[in-house]
């Protein structure tokens, strides 16, 4: 989209050392700081899944943050794809 104010969505799967290192809480903090809505959860196979939506510039900065993650994490693989934005402005940690 060329309109930077348009709401966009993102779906991501993160592999590596991403469970038990504060990844979900840090992801939620980063998303909230950027004004994004969405959710993050651990998957049984050790990956973390998330969906986020918001303004394109904020989503771009969030993608950059996801490449690294929090200090104790080690992101080995990051699969990103565009997704339909959902409603709601809160970013939740799901169990």
mmCIF file of N, CA, C and O in Angstrom, residues 31-91:
data_model
loop_
_atom_site.group_PDB
_atom_site.id
_atom_site.type_symbol
_atom_site.label_atom_id
_atom_site.label_comp_id
_atom_site.label_asym_id
_atom_site.label_seq_id
_atom_site.Cartn_x
_atom_site.Cartn_y
_atom_site.Cartn_z
ATOM 1 N N UNK A 31 4.970 -3.762 20.768
ATOM 2 C CA UNK A 31 3.783 -3.478 19.958
ATOM 3 C C UNK A 31 2.956 -2.342 20.559
ATOM 4 O O UNK A 31 2.505 -1.444 19.837
ATOM 5 N N UNK A 32 2.782 -2.384 21.865
ATOM 6 C CA UNK A 32 2.006 -1.327 22.533
ATOM 7 C C UNK A 32 2.699 0.019 22.392
ATOM 8 O O UNK A 32 2.046 1.049 22.189
ATOM 9 N N UNK A 33 4.022 0.033 22.524
ATOM 10 C CA UNK A 33 4.791 1.270 22.381
ATOM 11 C C UNK A 33 4.602 1.871 20.988
ATOM 12 O O UNK A 33 4.599 3.085 20.818
ATOM 13 N N UNK A 34 4.411 1.012 19.993
ATOM 14 C CA UNK A 34 4.227 1.466 18.612
ATOM 15 C C UNK A 34 2.756 1.712 18.265
ATOM 16 O O UNK A 34 2.445 2.096 17.146
ATOM 17 N N UNK A 35 1.855 1.455 19.219
ATOM 18 C CA UNK A 35 0.439 1.692 18.977
ATOM 19 C C UNK A 35 -0.247 0.630 18.140
ATOM 20 O O UNK A 35 -1.246 0.902 17.475
ATOM 21 N N UNK A 36 0.285 -0.601 18.174
ATOM 22 C CA UNK A 36 -0.279 -1.692 17.379
ATOM 23 C C UNK A 36 -1.276 -2.502 18.192
ATOM 24 O O UNK A 36 -1.138 -2.654 19.400
ATOM 25 N N UNK A 37 -2.262 -3.059 17.516
ATOM 26 C CA UNK A 37 -3.154 -4.036 18.099
ATOM 27 C C UNK A 37 -2.667 -5.422 17.717
ATOM 28 O O UNK A 37 -1.876 -5.574 16.785
ATOM 29 N N UNK A 38 -3.153 -6.437 18.429
ATOM 30 C CA UNK A 38 -2.804 -7.799 18.036
ATOM 31 C C UNK A 38 -2.677 -8.742 19.203
ATOM 32 O O UNK A 38 -3.188 -8.491 20.295
ATOM 33 N N UNK A 39 -1.946 -9.828 18.971
ATOM 34 C CA UNK A 39 -1.751 -10.847 19.993
ATOM 35 C C UNK A 39 -0.473 -11.632 19.705
ATOM 36 O O UNK A 39 0.037 -11.639 18.585
ATOM 37 N N UNK A 40 0.027 -12.299 20.750
ATOM 38 C CA UNK A 40 1.209 -13.162 20.636
ATOM 39 C C UNK A 40 0.971 -14.378 21.519
ATOM 40 O O UNK A 40 0.354 -14.274 22.579
ATOM 41 N N UNK A 41 1.438 -15.547 21.078
ATOM 42 C CA UNK A 41 1.275 -16.769 21.869
ATOM 43 C C UNK A 41 2.402 -17.751 21.567
ATOM 44 O O UNK A 41 3.002 -17.730 20.487
ATOM 45 N N UNK A 42 2.674 -18.625 22.550
ATOM 46 C CA UNK A 42 3.594 -19.733 22.352
ATOM 47 C C UNK A 42 2.862 -20.851 21.632
ATOM 48 O O UNK A 42 1.673 -21.077 21.877
ATOM 49 N N UNK A 43 3.573 -21.571 20.795
ATOM 50 C CA UNK A 43 3.034 -22.764 20.147
ATOM 51 C C UNK A 43 3.660 -24.003 20.787
ATOM 52 O O UNK A 43 4.789 -23.944 21.286
ATOM 53 N N UNK A 44 2.960 -25.129 20.771
ATOM 54 C CA UNK A 44 3.479 -26.352 21.400
ATOM 55 C C UNK A 44 4.812 -26.826 20.817
ATOM 56 O O UNK A 44 5.573 -27.509 21.496
ATOM 57 N N UNK A 45 5.118 -26.446 19.570
ATOM 58 C CA UNK A 45 6.358 -26.908 18.937
ATOM 59 C C UNK A 45 7.568 -26.012 19.238
ATOM 60 O O UNK A 45 8.633 -26.189 18.669
ATOM 61 N N UNK A 46 7.394 -25.027 20.142
ATOM 62 C CA UNK A 46 8.518 -24.184 20.533
ATOM 63 C C UNK A 46 8.593 -22.852 19.813
ATOM 64 O O UNK A 46 9.408 -22.000 20.167
ATOM 65 N N UNK A 47 7.764 -22.662 18.812
ATOM 66 C CA UNK A 47 7.739 -21.384 18.101
ATOM 67 C C UNK A 47 6.820 -20.401 18.811
ATOM 68 O O UNK A 47 6.054 -20.777 19.691
ATOM 69 N N UNK A 48 6.907 -19.149 18.409
ATOM 70 C CA UNK A 48 5.986 -18.112 18.854
ATOM 71 C C UNK A 48 5.237 -17.626 17.624
ATOM 72 O O UNK A 48 5.829 -17.424 16.560
ATOM 73 N N UNK A 49 3.924 -17.470 17.772
ATOM 74 C CA UNK A 49 3.078 -16.963 16.687
ATOM 75 C C UNK A 49 2.508 -15.625 17.127
ATOM 76 O O UNK A 49 2.200 -15.432 18.300
ATOM 77 N N UNK A 50 2.374 -14.706 16.175
ATOM 78 C CA UNK A 50 1.772 -13.429 16.501
ATOM 79 C C UNK A 50 1.063 -12.848 15.301
ATOM 80 O O UNK A 50 1.338 -13.204 14.152
ATOM 81 N N UNK A 51 0.130 -11.974 15.609
ATOM 82 C CA UNK A 51 -0.549 -11.188 14.589
ATOM 83 C C UNK A 51 -0.606 -9.769 15.113
ATOM 84 O O UNK A 51 -0.869 -9.553 16.301
ATOM 85 N N UNK A 52 -0.297 -8.826 14.255
ATOM 86 C CA UNK A 52 -0.308 -7.418 14.643
ATOM 87 C C UNK A 52 -0.911 -6.602 13.521
ATOM 88 O O UNK A 52 -0.854 -6.991 12.352
ATOM 89 N N UNK A 53 -1.493 -5.462 13.887
ATOM 90 C CA UNK A 53 -2.037 -4.567 12.882
ATOM 91 C C UNK A 53 -1.921 -3.131 13.366
ATOM 92 O O UNK A 53 -1.874 -2.855 14.550
ATOM 93 N N UNK A 54 -1.808 -2.254 12.388
ATOM 94 C CA UNK A 54 -1.692 -0.833 12.699
ATOM 95 C C UNK A 54 -1.184 -0.076 11.493
ATOM 96 O O UNK A 54 -1.166 -0.590 10.374
ATOM 97 N N UNK A 55 -0.729 1.158 11.722
ATOM 98 C CA UNK A 55 -0.226 2.009 10.651
ATOM 99 C C UNK A 55 1.050 1.412 10.054
ATOM 100 O O UNK A 55 1.866 0.815 10.766
ATOM 101 N N UNK A 56 1.197 1.552 8.765
ATOM 102 C CA UNK A 56 2.325 0.954 8.044
ATOM 103 C C UNK A 56 3.691 1.309 8.640
ATOM 104 O O UNK A 56 4.533 0.417 8.798
ATOM 105 N N UNK A 57 3.973 2.575 8.975
ATOM 106 C CA UNK A 57 5.300 2.880 9.524
ATOM 107 C C UNK A 57 5.577 2.165 10.850
ATOM 108 O O UNK A 57 6.679 1.673 11.080
ATOM 109 N N UNK A 58 4.570 2.076 11.703
ATOM 110 C CA UNK A 58 4.733 1.391 12.986
ATOM 111 C C UNK A 58 4.932 -0.107 12.770
ATOM 112 O O UNK A 58 5.765 -0.737 13.421
ATOM 113 N N UNK A 59 4.193 -0.676 11.837
ATOM 114 C CA UNK A 59 4.330 -2.103 11.538
ATOM 115 C C UNK A 59 5.719 -2.405 10.979
ATOM 116 O O UNK A 59 6.312 -3.433 11.297
ATOM 117 N N UNK A 60 6.254 -1.502 10.196
ATOM 118 C CA UNK A 60 7.600 -1.670 9.653
ATOM 119 C C UNK A 60 8.645 -1.677 10.776
ATOM 120 O O UNK A 60 9.558 -2.513 10.793
ATOM 121 N N UNK A 61 8.517 -0.766 11.729
ATOM 122 C CA UNK A 61 9.443 -0.737 12.868
ATOM 123 C C UNK A 61 9.292 -1.999 13.717
ATOM 124 O O UNK A 61 10.280 -2.529 14.236
ATOM 125 N N UNK A 62 8.076 -2.500 13.848
ATOM 126 C CA UNK A 62 7.821 -3.724 14.601
ATOM 127 C C UNK A 62 8.486 -4.922 13.912
ATOM 128 O O UNK A 62 9.089 -5.769 14.578
ATOM 129 N N UNK A 63 8.401 -4.974 12.594
ATOM 130 C CA UNK A 63 9.078 -6.054 11.842
ATOM 131 C C UNK A 63 10.571 -6.025 12.118
ATOM 132 O O UNK A 63 11.196 -7.068 12.314
ATOM 133 N N UNK A 64 11.150 -4.831 12.125
ATOM 134 C CA UNK A 64 12.580 -4.705 12.424
ATOM 135 C C UNK A 64 12.892 -5.228 13.819
ATOM 136 O O UNK A 64 13.883 -5.924 14.028
ATOM 137 N N UNK A 65 12.043 -4.893 14.799
ATOM 138 C CA UNK A 65 12.250 -5.352 16.171
ATOM 139 C C UNK A 65 12.181 -6.878 16.237
ATOM 140 O O UNK A 65 12.978 -7.509 16.941
ATOM 141 N N UNK A 66 11.235 -7.473 15.516
ATOM 142 C CA UNK A 66 11.069 -8.928 15.553
ATOM 143 C C UNK A 66 12.299 -9.675 15.039
ATOM 144 O O UNK A 66 12.542 -10.812 15.438
ATOM 145 N N UNK A 67 13.064 -9.068 14.159
ATOM 146 C CA UNK A 67 14.280 -9.716 13.631
ATOM 147 C C UNK A 67 15.242 -10.073 14.766
ATOM 148 O O UNK A 67 15.947 -11.068 14.687
ATOM 149 N N UNK A 68 15.259 -9.251 15.811
ATOM 150 C CA UNK A 68 16.179 -9.428 16.932
ATOM 151 C C UNK A 68 15.484 -9.983 18.162
ATOM 152 O O UNK A 68 16.011 -10.851 18.830
ATOM 153 N N UNK A 69 14.334 -9.430 18.499
ATOM 154 C CA UNK A 69 13.629 -9.833 19.709
ATOM 155 C C UNK A 69 14.284 -9.250 20.950
ATOM 156 O O UNK A 69 15.174 -8.401 20.859
ATOM 157 N N UNK A 70 13.870 -9.707 22.134
ATOM 158 C CA UNK A 70 14.446 -9.206 23.383
ATOM 159 C C UNK A 70 15.861 -9.751 23.598
ATOM 160 O O UNK A 70 16.272 -10.704 22.928
ATOM 161 N N UNK A 71 16.595 -9.190 24.561
ATOM 162 C CA UNK A 71 18.008 -9.551 24.746
ATOM 163 C C UNK A 71 18.294 -11.039 24.959
ATOM 164 O O UNK A 71 19.288 -11.546 24.444
ATOM 165 N N UNK A 72 17.456 -11.767 25.703
ATOM 166 C CA UNK A 72 17.741 -13.175 25.973
ATOM 167 C C UNK A 72 17.302 -14.120 24.859
ATOM 168 O O UNK A 72 17.633 -15.303 24.876
ATOM 169 N N UNK A 73 16.555 -13.608 23.899
ATOM 170 C CA UNK A 73 16.061 -14.452 22.799
ATOM 171 C C UNK A 73 17.126 -14.589 21.709
ATOM 172 O O UNK A 73 18.053 -13.791 21.604
ATOM 173 N N UNK A 74 16.948 -15.625 20.909
ATOM 174 C CA UNK A 74 17.770 -15.804 19.709
ATOM 175 C C UNK A 74 16.815 -16.173 18.574
ATOM 176 O O UNK A 74 16.311 -17.301 18.514
ATOM 177 N N UNK A 75 16.532 -15.222 17.716
ATOM 178 C CA UNK A 75 15.639 -15.454 16.583
ATOM 179 C C UNK A 75 16.451 -16.107 15.475
ATOM 180 O O UNK A 75 17.401 -15.529 14.962
ATOM 181 N N UNK A 76 16.069 -17.339 15.128
ATOM 182 C CA UNK A 76 16.764 -18.065 14.067
ATOM 183 C C UNK A 76 16.012 -17.961 12.745
ATOM 184 O O UNK A 76 16.630 -17.834 11.692
ATOM 185 N N UNK A 77 14.692 -18.051 12.806
ATOM 186 C CA UNK A 77 13.866 -17.967 11.606
ATOM 187 C C UNK A 77 12.663 -17.091 11.908
ATOM 188 O O UNK A 77 12.013 -17.265 12.942
ATOM 189 N N UNK A 78 12.403 -16.166 11.016
ATOM 190 C CA UNK A 78 11.241 -15.298 11.151
ATOM 191 C C UNK A 78 10.463 -15.357 9.843
ATOM 192 O O UNK A 78 10.962 -14.947 8.800
ATOM 193 N N UNK A 79 9.271 -15.938 9.910
ATOM 194 C CA UNK A 79 8.392 -16.009 8.743
ATOM 195 C C UNK A 79 7.362 -14.904 8.866
ATOM 196 O O UNK A 79 6.609 -14.867 9.840
ATOM 197 N N UNK A 80 7.343 -14.010 7.904
ATOM 198 C CA UNK A 80 6.419 -12.881 7.913
ATOM 199 C C UNK A 80 5.517 -12.952 6.704
ATOM 200 O O UNK A 80 5.978 -13.273 5.599
ATOM 201 N N UNK A 81 4.250 -12.636 6.901
ATOM 202 C CA UNK A 81 3.331 -12.522 5.779
ATOM 203 C C UNK A 81 2.296 -11.456 6.090
ATOM 204 O O UNK A 81 1.974 -11.209 7.255
ATOM 205 N N UNK A 82 1.826 -10.814 5.059
ATOM 206 C CA UNK A 82 0.759 -9.838 5.236
ATOM 207 C C UNK A 82 -0.500 -10.566 5.674
ATOM 208 O O UNK A 82 -0.723 -11.723 5.299
ATOM 209 N N UNK A 83 -1.313 -9.906 6.468
ATOM 210 C CA UNK A 83 -2.557 -10.491 6.954
ATOM 211 C C UNK A 83 -3.610 -9.401 7.025
ATOM 212 O O UNK A 83 -3.286 -8.215 7.098
ATOM 213 N N UNK A 84 -4.853 -9.821 7.015
ATOM 214 C CA UNK A 84 -5.946 -8.863 7.170
ATOM 215 C C UNK A 84 -5.911 -8.295 8.578
ATOM 216 O O UNK A 84 -5.810 -9.054 9.547
ATOM 217 N N UNK A 85 -5.959 -6.985 8.720
ATOM 218 C CA UNK A 85 -6.020 -6.418 10.061
ATOM 219 C C UNK A 85 -7.333 -6.793 10.740
ATOM 220 O O UNK A 85 -8.348 -6.960 10.073
ATOM 221 N N UNK A 86 -7.270 -6.966 12.038
ATOM 222 C CA UNK A 86 -8.467 -7.245 12.818
ATOM 223 C C UNK A 86 -8.880 -5.967 13.534
ATOM 224 O O UNK A 86 -8.224 -4.939 13.400
ATOM 225 N N UNK A 87 -9.935 -6.050 14.297
ATOM 226 C CA UNK A 87 -10.374 -4.883 15.061
ATOM 227 C C UNK A 87 -9.765 -4.932 16.452
ATOM 228 O O UNK A 87 -9.320 -5.985 16.910
ATOM 229 N N UNK A 88 -9.743 -3.838 17.106
ATOM 230 C CA UNK A 88 -9.204 -3.752 18.455
ATOM 231 C C UNK A 88 -7.835 -3.112 18.452
ATOM 232 O O UNK A 88 -7.038 -3.344 17.558
ATOM 233 N N UNK A 89 -7.583 -2.304 19.455
ATOM 234 C CA UNK A 89 -6.326 -1.576 19.522
ATOM 235 C C UNK A 89 -5.400 -2.128 20.598
ATOM 236 O O UNK A 89 -4.292 -1.643 20.756
ATOM 237 N N UNK A 90 -5.869 -3.117 21.329
ATOM 238 C CA UNK A 90 -5.063 -3.685 22.404
ATOM 239 C C UNK A 90 -4.181 -4.798 21.858
ATOM 240 O O UNK A 90 -4.571 -5.523 20.936
ATOM 241 N N UNK A 91 -2.981 -4.933 22.421
ATOM 242 C CA UNK A 91 -2.107 -6.052 22.064
ATOM 243 C C UNK A 91 -2.056 -6.986 23.262
ATOM 244 O O UNK A 91 -1.704 -6.582 24.363
#
